[in-house]
Short mmCIF file of C-alpha atoms in Angstrom, two decimals:
data_model
loop_
_atom_site.label_atom_id
_atom_site.label_comp_id
_atom_site.label_asym_id
_atom_site.label_seq_id
_atom_site.Cartn_x
_atom_site.Cartn_y
_atom_site.Cartn_z
CA MET A 1 -215.66 -2.46 -22.76
CA GLU A 2 -216.64 0.56 -24.87
CA LYS A 3 -220.38 1.07 -25.36
CA LYS A 4 -221.62 0.40 -28.88
CA ILE A 5 -223.21 3.42 -30.57
CA SER A 6 -225.45 3.16 -33.61
CA THR A 7 -227.61 5.35 -35.84
CA ASP A 8 -231.39 5.35 -35.52
CA SER A 9 -231.48 2.60 -38.16
CA GLY A 10 -229.04 0.42 -36.24
CA ILE A 11 -225.88 1.06 -38.24
CA GLU A 12 -222.99 0.72 -35.79
CA ILE A 13 -220.86 3.86 -35.64
CA GLN A 14 -217.09 3.44 -35.35
CA PRO A 15 -215.14 5.71 -32.97
CA LEU A 16 -213.03 6.97 -35.87
CA TYR A 17 -213.26 6.92 -39.67
CA ALA A 18 -209.82 7.13 -41.20
CA ASN A 19 -210.01 5.42 -44.58
CA PRO A 20 -210.58 7.83 -47.45
CA VAL A 21 -213.40 7.04 -49.88
CA PRO A 22 -212.70 7.77 -53.57
CA MET A 23 -214.71 10.75 -54.82
CA ASN A 24 -214.81 10.51 -58.60
CA GLU A 25 -218.18 12.15 -59.20
CA LEU A 26 -219.29 15.77 -59.35
CA PRO A 27 -222.56 17.52 -58.47
CA GLY A 28 -224.98 17.67 -61.38
CA GLU A 29 -223.61 14.49 -62.93
CA PHE A 30 -224.82 10.87 -62.81
CA PRO A 31 -225.49 9.35 -60.29
CA PHE A 32 -226.14 12.71 -58.58
CA THR A 33 -225.05 11.64 -55.08
CA ARG A 34 -223.60 15.11 -54.58
CA GLY A 35 -226.65 16.98 -55.87
CA ILE A 36 -228.75 17.28 -59.01
CA HIS A 37 -227.39 20.73 -59.94
CA ALA A 38 -223.75 21.66 -60.42
CA SER A 39 -224.12 24.88 -58.43
CA MET A 40 -226.92 23.84 -56.01
CA TYR A 41 -227.69 26.64 -53.51
CA ARG A 42 -225.02 29.01 -54.83
CA ALA A 43 -227.39 29.70 -57.72
CA ARG A 44 -230.69 29.47 -55.84
CA LEU A 45 -231.71 28.43 -52.34
CA TRP A 46 -234.22 25.69 -51.78
CA THR A 47 -237.91 26.67 -52.04
CA MET A 48 -239.14 27.64 -48.57
CA ARG A 49 -242.66 26.29 -48.21
CA GLN A 50 -244.97 26.32 -45.22
CA TYR A 51 -247.64 23.64 -45.07
CA ALA A 52 -250.92 25.30 -44.15
CA GLY A 53 -254.63 24.72 -44.39
CA PHE A 54 -257.40 24.67 -41.83
CA SER A 55 -261.06 25.49 -41.34
CA THR A 56 -262.64 27.10 -44.41
CA ALA A 57 -261.11 28.26 -47.66
CA GLU A 58 -261.60 31.85 -46.46
CA GLU A 59 -259.50 31.32 -43.32
CA SER A 60 -256.77 29.39 -45.14
CA ASN A 61 -256.58 32.11 -47.81
CA LYS A 62 -255.77 34.64 -45.06
CA ARG A 63 -252.93 32.42 -43.80
CA TYR A 64 -251.53 32.01 -47.33
CA HIS A 65 -251.44 35.77 -47.88
CA TYR A 66 -249.71 36.17 -44.51
CA LEU A 67 -247.09 33.52 -45.34
CA LEU A 68 -246.44 35.04 -48.77
CA SER A 69 -245.94 38.42 -47.11
CA GLN A 70 -243.36 36.84 -44.77
CA GLY A 71 -241.19 35.46 -47.57
CA VAL A 72 -242.61 32.02 -48.36
CA MET A 73 -241.60 31.04 -51.92
CA GLY A 74 -244.31 28.44 -52.50
CA LEU A 75 -247.57 27.33 -50.95
CA SER A 76 -248.22 23.90 -49.49
CA VAL A 77 -251.87 23.00 -48.95
CA ALA A 78 -253.17 20.74 -46.19
CA PHE A 79 -256.64 19.25 -46.73
CA ASP A 80 -259.05 17.96 -44.10
CA LEU A 81 -259.77 14.23 -43.81
CA PRO A 82 -263.14 14.28 -45.63
CA THR A 83 -261.46 15.95 -48.62
CA GLN A 84 -258.65 13.38 -48.52
CA ILE A 85 -260.98 10.39 -48.61
CA GLY A 86 -263.59 11.73 -51.00
CA TYR A 87 -266.50 12.90 -48.85
CA ASP A 88 -268.28 16.22 -49.12
CA SER A 89 -268.54 18.18 -45.87
CA ASP A 90 -272.25 17.35 -45.50
CA HIS A 91 -271.70 13.59 -45.74
CA PRO A 92 -272.40 11.68 -42.48
CA MET A 93 -268.82 10.31 -42.54
CA SER A 94 -267.49 13.88 -42.36
CA GLU A 95 -269.02 14.54 -38.94
CA GLY A 96 -266.42 15.91 -36.51
CA GLU A 97 -263.62 16.18 -39.08
CA VAL A 98 -264.48 19.12 -41.34
CA GLY A 99 -261.68 21.68 -41.42
CA LYS A 100 -259.80 20.04 -38.54
CA VAL A 101 -256.46 18.81 -39.97
CA GLY A 102 -256.63 20.89 -43.12
CA VAL A 103 -258.90 23.00 -45.27
CA ALA A 104 -262.28 21.69 -46.44
CA ILE A 105 -262.57 21.72 -50.25
CA ASP A 106 -265.90 20.54 -51.68
CA SER A 107 -266.05 22.28 -55.07
CA LEU A 108 -264.53 24.77 -57.46
CA GLU A 109 -266.19 27.54 -55.43
CA ASP A 110 -264.02 26.62 -52.43
CA MET A 111 -260.93 26.53 -54.66
CA GLU A 112 -261.74 30.00 -55.99
CA ILE A 113 -261.89 31.33 -52.43
CA LEU A 114 -258.77 29.41 -51.31
CA PHE A 115 -256.61 31.13 -53.94
CA SER A 116 -258.40 34.47 -54.06
CA GLY A 117 -255.89 37.21 -54.83
CA ILE A 118 -253.16 34.70 -55.70
CA GLU A 119 -252.08 34.36 -59.34
CA LEU A 120 -251.44 30.70 -60.05
CA GLU A 121 -248.95 31.52 -62.79
CA LYS A 122 -246.76 33.27 -60.21
CA VAL A 123 -246.77 30.77 -57.34
CA SER A 124 -245.75 27.13 -57.04
CA THR A 125 -248.32 25.09 -55.12
CA SER A 126 -247.82 21.75 -53.44
CA MET A 127 -250.94 19.79 -52.46
CA THR A 128 -250.72 16.93 -49.97
CA ILE A 129 -253.49 14.79 -51.38
CA ASN A 130 -253.51 11.18 -52.54
CA ALA A 131 -256.72 9.22 -53.11
CA THR A 132 -258.50 12.32 -54.44
CA ALA A 133 -255.43 13.87 -56.07
CA TYR A 134 -257.04 13.59 -59.50
CA ILE A 135 -259.96 15.77 -58.33
CA LEU A 136 -257.83 18.42 -56.59
CA LEU A 137 -255.58 18.66 -59.64
CA ALA A 138 -258.68 19.07 -61.83
CA LEU A 139 -259.93 21.83 -59.51
CA TYR A 140 -256.56 23.62 -59.69
CA ILE A 141 -256.53 23.39 -63.50
CA ALA A 142 -260.13 24.64 -63.69
CA LEU A 143 -259.24 27.58 -61.45
CA ALA A 144 -256.16 28.38 -63.54
CA ARG A 145 -258.36 28.46 -66.65
CA LYS A 146 -260.81 30.81 -64.90
CA GLN A 147 -257.89 33.10 -64.03
CA GLY A 148 -256.79 33.07 -67.68
CA ALA A 149 -253.48 31.45 -66.76
CA ASP A 150 -251.32 29.68 -69.32
CA LEU A 151 -251.49 26.02 -68.27
CA LYS A 152 -248.02 25.51 -69.73
CA LYS A 153 -246.70 27.88 -67.05
CA ILE A 154 -248.44 26.75 -63.88
CA SER A 155 -246.24 24.71 -61.58
CA GLY A 156 -246.61 22.68 -58.45
CA THR A 157 -246.97 19.17 -57.12
CA ILE A 158 -249.68 16.77 -56.07
CA GLN A 159 -248.57 14.07 -53.68
CA ASN A 160 -250.66 11.43 -55.53
CA ASP A 161 -248.77 8.55 -53.86
CA ILE A 162 -251.38 5.93 -53.09
CA LEU A 163 -249.06 3.00 -52.33
CA LYS A 164 -247.80 4.52 -49.10
CA GLU A 165 -251.42 5.04 -48.05
CA TYR A 166 -251.99 1.28 -48.09
CA ALA A 167 -248.75 0.69 -46.20
CA ALA A 168 -248.56 3.49 -43.68
CA ARG A 169 -251.28 6.12 -43.58
CA GLY A 170 -254.68 4.75 -44.51
CA THR A 171 -256.41 7.50 -46.54
CA PHE A 172 -257.09 5.27 -49.52
CA ILE A 173 -260.45 4.82 -51.27
CA TYR A 174 -260.19 2.42 -54.19
CA PRO A 175 -258.36 -0.92 -54.57
CA PRO A 176 -254.69 -0.75 -55.65
CA GLN A 177 -255.10 -1.49 -59.37
CA PRO A 178 -257.69 1.20 -60.24
CA SER A 179 -255.80 3.61 -57.99
CA MET A 180 -252.67 2.98 -60.05
CA ARG A 181 -254.74 3.57 -63.19
CA LEU A 182 -255.73 7.04 -61.91
CA ILE A 183 -252.08 7.85 -61.28
CA THR A 184 -250.97 6.89 -64.77
CA ASP A 185 -253.92 8.82 -66.23
CA ILE A 186 -252.54 11.89 -64.44
CA PHE A 187 -249.02 11.24 -65.76
CA ASP A 188 -250.33 11.04 -69.30
CA TYR A 189 -252.71 14.03 -69.08
CA CYS A 190 -250.20 16.37 -67.45
CA SER A 191 -247.42 15.57 -69.92
CA HIS A 192 -249.61 17.24 -72.56
CA GLU A 193 -251.69 19.80 -70.67
CA VAL A 194 -249.59 21.01 -67.70
CA PRO A 195 -246.01 19.98 -68.51
CA LYS A 196 -244.41 21.88 -65.59
CA TRP A 197 -246.57 20.12 -63.01
CA ASN A 198 -244.98 17.45 -60.80
CA THR A 199 -247.47 14.62 -61.19
CA ILE A 200 -246.50 12.66 -58.10
CA SER A 201 -244.52 13.24 -54.94
CA ILE A 202 -243.49 9.77 -53.85
CA SER A 203 -243.63 10.02 -50.10
CA GLY A 204 -241.34 8.52 -47.53
CA TYR A 205 -242.56 11.09 -45.04
CA HIS A 206 -245.64 9.19 -43.90
CA ILE A 207 -243.77 5.88 -43.94
CA ARG A 208 -241.30 7.39 -41.47
CA GLU A 209 -244.08 8.95 -39.38
CA ALA A 210 -245.68 5.49 -39.08
CA GLY A 211 -242.53 4.18 -37.39
CA ALA A 212 -240.08 3.21 -40.14
CA ASN A 213 -236.39 3.95 -39.68
CA ALA A 214 -234.30 5.90 -42.19
CA ILE A 215 -233.27 2.84 -44.21
CA GLN A 216 -236.84 1.54 -44.43
CA GLU A 217 -238.11 5.00 -45.39
CA LEU A 218 -235.59 5.09 -48.23
CA ALA A 219 -236.12 1.53 -49.45
CA PHE A 220 -239.93 1.48 -49.32
CA THR A 221 -240.18 4.89 -50.97
CA LEU A 222 -237.89 3.99 -53.86
CA ALA A 223 -239.63 0.62 -54.27
CA ASN A 224 -242.94 2.48 -54.62
CA GLY A 225 -241.31 4.83 -57.11
CA LYS A 226 -240.12 1.87 -59.13
CA ALA A 227 -243.69 0.50 -59.19
CA TYR A 228 -245.01 3.82 -60.54
CA LEU A 229 -242.35 3.83 -63.25
CA LYS A 230 -243.28 0.33 -64.36
CA ALA A 231 -247.02 1.05 -64.30
CA ALA A 232 -246.56 4.10 -66.51
CA MET A 233 -244.30 2.24 -68.93
CA GLU A 234 -246.82 -0.61 -69.18
CA LYS A 235 -249.35 2.01 -70.26
CA GLY A 236 -246.98 3.03 -73.07
CA LEU A 237 -245.63 6.26 -71.55
CA ASP A 238 -242.07 7.35 -72.27
CA ILE A 239 -239.89 7.20 -69.15
CA ASN A 240 -237.73 10.01 -70.51
CA VAL A 241 -240.82 12.26 -70.51
CA PHE A 242 -242.91 11.39 -67.46
CA ALA A 243 -240.01 10.60 -65.09
CA LYS A 244 -238.91 14.24 -65.29
CA ARG A 245 -242.09 15.24 -63.46
CA LEU A 246 -241.75 12.76 -60.61
CA SER A 247 -240.57 14.14 -57.30
CA PHE A 248 -240.08 12.72 -53.82
CA PHE A 249 -241.06 13.75 -50.31
CA PHE A 250 -238.79 12.74 -47.45
CA ASN A 251 -238.74 13.15 -43.70
CA ALA A 252 -235.91 14.75 -41.74
CA HIS A 253 -235.34 13.31 -38.27
CA ASN A 254 -232.82 14.03 -35.55
CA HIS A 255 -229.78 11.90 -36.41
CA LEU A 256 -228.09 14.60 -38.47
CA PHE A 257 -225.49 12.47 -40.25
CA GLU A 258 -227.71 9.49 -41.03
CA GLU A 259 -230.32 11.82 -42.52
CA VAL A 260 -227.71 13.50 -44.74
CA ALA A 261 -226.46 10.06 -45.80
CA LYS A 262 -230.05 8.99 -46.58
CA PHE A 263 -230.63 11.94 -48.91
CA ARG A 264 -227.31 11.42 -50.71
CA ALA A 265 -227.94 7.69 -51.09
CA ALA A 266 -231.46 8.31 -52.40
CA ARG A 267 -230.20 10.28 -55.40
CA ASN A 268 -227.62 7.63 -56.25
CA MET A 269 -230.11 4.78 -55.99
CA TRP A 270 -232.86 6.48 -58.01
CA ALA A 271 -230.41 7.32 -60.78
CA HIS A 272 -229.53 3.64 -61.10
CA ILE A 273 -233.19 2.52 -60.88
CA THR A 274 -234.30 4.85 -63.69
CA LYS A 275 -231.28 3.99 -65.83
CA SER A 276 -231.94 0.27 -65.41
CA LEU A 277 -235.51 0.82 -66.68
CA GLY A 278 -234.33 2.65 -69.78
CA ALA A 279 -234.07 6.34 -68.85
CA THR A 280 -231.33 8.01 -70.86
CA ASP A 281 -232.17 11.68 -70.30
CA PRO A 282 -230.26 12.91 -67.19
CA LYS A 283 -233.32 14.91 -66.05
CA ALA A 284 -235.34 11.68 -65.99
CA GLN A 285 -232.66 10.09 -63.81
CA MET A 286 -232.55 12.88 -61.20
CA LEU A 287 -234.23 12.47 -57.84
CA ARG A 288 -235.75 15.82 -56.86
CA PHE A 289 -237.24 16.00 -53.41
CA HIS A 290 -239.15 18.06 -50.89
CA THR A 291 -238.47 17.60 -47.18
CA GLN A 292 -240.58 18.16 -44.10
CA THR A 293 -239.15 18.13 -40.61
CA GLY A 294 -240.27 15.18 -38.50
CA GLY A 295 -243.71 15.58 -36.99
CA SER A 296 -243.29 12.47 -34.84
CA THR A 297 -240.12 13.92 -33.28
CA LEU A 298 -242.03 16.86 -31.78
CA THR A 299 -242.85 16.62 -28.09
CA ALA A 300 -245.80 18.03 -26.18
CA GLN A 301 -243.49 18.25 -23.17
CA GLN A 302 -241.31 21.40 -23.15
CA PRO A 303 -242.56 22.25 -26.66
CA HIS A 304 -240.10 25.13 -27.15
CA ASN A 305 -237.37 22.49 -27.38
CA ASN A 306 -238.93 21.60 -30.73
CA ILE A 307 -237.51 24.80 -32.21
CA VAL A 308 -234.02 23.31 -31.77
CA ARG A 309 -235.11 19.96 -33.18
CA VAL A 310 -236.59 21.63 -36.25
CA ALA A 311 -233.41 23.67 -36.77
CA MET A 312 -231.32 20.48 -36.58
CA GLN A 313 -233.58 18.74 -39.08
CA THR A 314 -233.41 21.78 -41.36
CA LEU A 315 -229.63 21.43 -41.37
CA ALA A 316 -229.95 17.74 -42.26
CA ALA A 317 -232.28 18.46 -45.19
CA THR A 318 -230.22 21.29 -46.61
CA LEU A 319 -226.85 19.62 -46.09
CA GLY A 320 -228.44 16.67 -47.90
CA GLY A 321 -229.45 18.84 -50.87
CA THR A 322 -233.24 19.17 -50.69
CA GLN A 323 -235.05 21.18 -53.38
CA SER A 324 -237.78 22.49 -51.06
CA LEU A 325 -238.52 22.39 -47.37
CA HIS A 326 -241.34 22.77 -44.86
CA THR A 327 -240.43 23.34 -41.21
CA ASN A 328 -242.89 22.35 -38.50
CA GLY A 329 -244.16 24.71 -35.83
CA TYR A 330 -242.95 23.99 -32.31
CA ASP A 331 -246.55 23.60 -31.06
CA GLU A 332 -247.69 20.97 -33.58
CA ALA A 333 -247.55 18.13 -31.06
CA ILE A 334 -250.41 19.94 -29.32
CA SER A 335 -252.45 21.70 -32.00
CA LEU A 336 -252.38 23.22 -35.45
CA PRO A 337 -249.57 25.80 -35.60
CA THR A 338 -250.32 29.30 -34.42
CA GLU A 339 -249.32 32.22 -36.61
CA GLU A 340 -246.36 32.87 -34.30
CA SER A 341 -245.03 29.30 -34.42
CA ALA A 342 -245.45 29.19 -38.22
CA ARG A 343 -243.42 32.40 -38.47
CA ILE A 344 -240.64 31.00 -36.23
CA ALA A 345 -240.55 27.84 -38.37
CA LEU A 346 -240.15 29.92 -41.52
CA ARG A 347 -237.52 32.15 -39.88
CA THR A 348 -235.58 28.97 -39.03
CA GLN A 349 -235.22 28.23 -42.74
CA GLN A 350 -234.38 31.84 -43.54
CA ILE A 351 -231.69 32.12 -40.86
CA ILE A 352 -230.03 28.91 -42.03
CA GLY A 353 -230.41 29.90 -45.68
CA PHE A 354 -229.18 33.48 -45.43
CA GLU A 355 -226.96 33.57 -42.32
CA SER A 356 -225.24 30.20 -41.89
CA GLY A 357 -223.21 30.00 -45.12
CA ILE A 358 -224.67 26.56 -45.78
CA GLY A 359 -225.35 27.41 -49.43
CA ASP A 360 -221.91 28.82 -50.19
CA THR A 361 -220.53 25.52 -51.47
CA VAL A 362 -222.05 22.38 -52.96
CA ASP A 363 -222.41 19.21 -50.85
CA PRO A 364 -220.36 20.63 -47.96
CA LEU A 365 -220.04 17.28 -46.12
CA ALA A 366 -218.65 15.45 -49.17
CA GLY A 367 -215.34 13.76 -48.49
CA SER A 368 -216.03 13.30 -44.79
CA TYR A 369 -214.85 9.77 -44.11
CA TYR A 370 -217.83 9.27 -41.81
CA VAL A 371 -220.51 10.70 -44.11
CA GLU A 372 -219.21 8.90 -47.19
CA THR A 373 -219.02 5.57 -45.34
CA LEU A 374 -222.47 6.09 -43.85
CA THR A 375 -223.93 6.99 -47.26
CA ARG A 376 -222.70 3.72 -48.70
CA GLU A 377 -223.88 1.69 -45.70
CA VAL A 378 -227.37 3.22 -45.82
CA GLU A 379 -227.50 2.53 -49.55
CA ALA A 380 -226.36 -1.09 -49.21
CA ARG A 381 -228.97 -1.86 -46.55
CA ALA A 382 -231.72 -0.16 -48.54
CA TRP A 383 -230.83 -2.20 -51.63
CA GLU A 384 -231.21 -5.39 -49.53
CA LEU A 385 -234.79 -4.41 -48.67
CA ILE A 386 -235.62 -3.47 -52.26
CA GLU A 387 -234.32 -6.84 -53.45
CA LYS A 388 -236.69 -8.57 -50.99
CA ILE A 389 -239.59 -6.51 -52.35
CA ASP A 390 -238.63 -7.28 -55.96
CA ALA A 391 -238.57 -10.99 -55.10
CA MET A 392 -242.18 -10.66 -53.89
CA GLY A 393 -243.24 -9.19 -57.22
CA GLY A 394 -242.73 -5.50 -56.47
CA ALA A 395 -244.14 -2.89 -54.12
CA VAL A 396 -247.84 -3.51 -54.83
CA SER A 397 -247.48 -7.22 -54.13
CA ALA A 398 -245.33 -6.62 -51.03
CA ILE A 399 -248.01 -4.29 -49.64
CA GLU A 400 -250.81 -6.73 -50.48
CA GLN A 401 -248.87 -9.45 -48.63
CA GLY A 402 -248.44 -7.19 -45.60
CA PHE A 403 -244.62 -7.25 -45.70
CA VAL A 404 -244.12 -3.48 -45.69
CA GLN A 405 -246.71 -2.93 -42.95
CA ASP A 406 -245.11 -5.61 -40.75
CA GLU A 407 -241.62 -4.17 -41.15
CA ILE A 408 -242.82 -0.69 -40.21
CA ALA A 409 -244.72 -2.03 -37.17
CA LYS A 410 -241.66 -3.92 -35.92
CA SER A 411 -239.49 -0.82 -36.29
CA ALA A 412 -242.01 1.34 -34.43
CA TYR A 413 -242.16 -1.19 -31.59
CA ARG A 414 -238.36 -1.33 -31.27
CA TYR A 415 -238.16 2.47 -31.18
CA GLN A 416 -240.81 2.72 -28.46
CA GLN A 417 -239.01 0.08 -26.40
CA GLU A 418 -235.77 2.07 -26.64
CA ILE A 419 -237.54 5.16 -25.30
CA GLU A 420 -239.20 3.28 -22.47
CA THR A 421 -235.97 1.61 -21.37
CA GLY A 422 -234.06 4.88 -21.59
CA HIS A 423 -231.69 3.52 -24.25
CA LYS A 424 -232.80 6.40 -26.47
CA ILE A 425 -232.98 9.76 -24.74
CA ILE A 426 -235.75 12.19 -25.65
CA VAL A 427 -234.98 15.43 -23.88
CA GLY A 428 -237.87 16.58 -21.73
CA VAL A 429 -239.68 13.24 -22.06
CA ASN A 430 -237.64 10.42 -20.52
CA LYS A 431 -234.81 12.62 -19.26
CA PHE A 432 -234.48 16.23 -18.09
CA ALA A 433 -238.22 16.42 -17.48
CA VAL A 434 -239.69 19.32 -15.49
CA GLU A 435 -243.02 20.22 -13.98
CA GLU A 436 -244.69 22.62 -16.38
CA GLU A 437 -247.96 24.35 -17.03
CA PRO A 438 -249.83 23.28 -20.20
CA MET A 439 -249.64 25.65 -23.15
CA THR A 440 -252.53 28.09 -23.28
CA GLU A 441 -251.79 29.69 -26.66
CA VAL A 442 -253.03 26.91 -28.94
CA PHE A 443 -254.86 27.01 -32.25
CA ARG A 444 -258.38 25.57 -32.30
CA VAL A 445 -260.73 25.12 -35.26
CA ASP A 446 -264.36 26.19 -34.81
CA ASP A 447 -266.72 23.20 -34.62
CA ASN A 448 -269.31 25.10 -36.70
CA ILE A 449 -267.23 24.71 -39.89
CA ARG A 450 -269.25 21.68 -41.05
CA LYS A 451 -272.47 23.65 -40.82
CA LEU A 452 -270.98 26.52 -42.85
CA GLN A 453 -269.66 24.16 -45.53
CA SER A 454 -272.97 22.29 -45.70
CA GLU A 455 -274.85 25.53 -46.27
CA LYS A 456 -272.45 26.45 -49.08
CA LEU A 457 -273.05 23.05 -50.68
CA ARG A 458 -276.84 23.43 -50.52
CA SER A 459 -276.58 26.82 -52.16
CA LEU A 460 -274.22 25.53 -54.87
CA ARG A 461 -276.46 22.59 -55.78
CA ALA A 462 -279.43 24.94 -56.10
CA ARG A 463 -277.60 27.28 -58.49
CA ARG A 464 -275.60 25.01 -60.80
CA ASP A 465 -276.80 23.18 -63.92
CA ASN A 466 -277.64 19.84 -62.29
CA ASN A 467 -278.59 18.18 -65.58
CA LYS A 468 -275.15 18.93 -66.99
CA VAL A 469 -273.44 17.74 -63.81
CA GLN A 470 -275.36 14.47 -63.86
CA ALA A 471 -274.56 13.92 -67.55
CA LEU A 472 -270.85 14.38 -66.85
CA LEU A 473 -270.92 12.03 -63.86
CA THR A 474 -272.70 9.40 -65.97
CA SER A 475 -270.03 9.83 -68.65
CA LEU A 476 -267.28 9.46 -66.02
CA GLU A 477 -268.87 6.24 -64.75
CA ALA A 478 -268.97 4.79 -68.26
CA LYS A 479 -265.38 5.79 -69.05
CA ALA A 480 -264.14 4.26 -65.77
CA LYS A 481 -265.20 0.88 -67.20
CA THR A 482 -262.90 1.42 -70.20
CA SER A 483 -259.21 2.29 -70.50
CA GLU A 484 -259.91 5.89 -71.57
CA ASN A 485 -258.09 8.65 -69.68
CA LEU A 486 -260.47 10.02 -67.04
CA MET A 487 -258.82 13.39 -66.41
CA PRO A 488 -260.53 15.43 -69.20
CA THR A 489 -263.96 14.37 -67.95
CA VAL A 490 -263.07 15.11 -64.30
CA VAL A 491 -261.80 18.58 -65.27
CA GLU A 492 -265.00 19.28 -67.20
CA ALA A 493 -267.12 18.02 -64.30
CA VAL A 494 -265.48 20.31 -61.72
CA GLU A 495 -265.75 23.24 -64.13
CA HIS A 496 -269.53 22.69 -63.98
CA TYR A 497 -269.32 22.54 -60.16
CA ALA A 498 -269.63 18.82 -59.60
CA THR A 499 -268.47 18.27 -56.03
CA LEU A 500 -265.50 16.26 -54.84
CA GLY A 501 -267.76 13.74 -53.10
CA GLU A 502 -269.96 13.26 -56.16
CA ILE A 503 -266.95 12.49 -58.35
CA ALA A 504 -265.36 10.16 -55.77
CA ASP A 505 -268.68 8.34 -55.29
CA THR A 506 -269.07 7.87 -59.04
CA LEU A 507 -265.84 5.89 -59.13
CA ARG A 508 -266.75 4.07 -55.90
CA LYS A 509 -269.76 2.69 -57.78
CA VAL A 510 -267.46 1.22 -60.44
CA TRP A 511 -264.43 0.10 -58.42
CA GLY A 512 -265.71 -0.28 -54.87
CA GLU A 513 -263.75 0.60 -51.73
CA TYR A 514 -260.59 -1.11 -50.54
CA LYS A 515 -260.93 -2.49 -47.02
CA GLY A 516 -257.26 -3.32 -46.40
CA LEU A 517 -255.80 -6.50 -45.00
#
């Protein structure tokens, strides 16, 4: 009897696909399965980003200048854990974490150093930040004003996706409802002040990293997106305006064809979701997305094998029509990427973009009996999950009930079992293993970073106008108890050098902290 073969999500793969699937749609046209632009990469390749940030703003600034010199088209900023969860570097909760998984940003002074020598009008910046996204956006806007930039021209993205934090990642601060209020405040503020800014990057990446399969990543991400649409509309915002500035952030894993099918299905599904909620402008119906290669697929064993994995995932993302891409360094299962591994990761994108011919035609796998069938199967199974979530009252309710968390945990357990039994082969881990010496060339962050940041904070607090800062924080606290948009006050506060922790703590006083299930 022939062995059954399935995708990573459990879709059984037939030995041969022979039935043609009708192809009546074109790229750039609803429902955008084949791409959101008619010409796709023939006109312009995807934006090649490299996610970077570590230690101090000074050190990260050096890495950004290096990456820009090597051909990066846009910056992607990683923040340390204290910054992500609203603590200044000198807070007791920051001990041991300052500058470790990203750059430490405490105030506008740090932001000024981080982007020193970089004109914000001329670079697109993506910031992976969620619970404190409103503060980091305010800091970026304040810096742009100091540079004399036209706010109508600055472009970039804040992740700003708090729902996946409750379900998969854990860097939340406030309860769900006030967190959703902050997000819609950002939607509203940016539509007037920074219209080219992508106000949210709805992230399946961290859902996948937590153990979800491709179908769950797709379904849970789009369900969260649907919740953000509804929250904004309930606040009176026009879906044809704010939905144009929503983007998505997906993972690319190793099953090449399922990943391509996932990306194609995502565009189709989002087009129908937005249309069903009243979007009539095609740009408000388009799913634009950034991709990052799969961090959880990297192995500490035989780490140079990760170069091949990243190249395969790059193919999946670009064959699937991504708008921008970050490729992981081969050493990231062990440490932060070295300069060499970051360069190889970028060169991987450049070789595929400029040497492979992948951008010569639009949606090159379209019409493949296998890919078209798989696209429809992925979509059908994702719709089933979304319907379950809708029946629970939507994504927020499904998360509060623990449904999403349980589904991800079950998927992660199944995947680990498959590795341990040898049903799923991970080269160099459970098959083709070798005795090897540990890597010696690894990137380490200096443990003295917290001391340096704390000294900078003491100096800042001695020099700024503390009466003005306190007045603005008091005003923010009062406005948080009303329905008034908080963004103008946050921007003014950071312009007067209120710190990230002071602003986050002000809202903690009003809303409290969410403790999870």
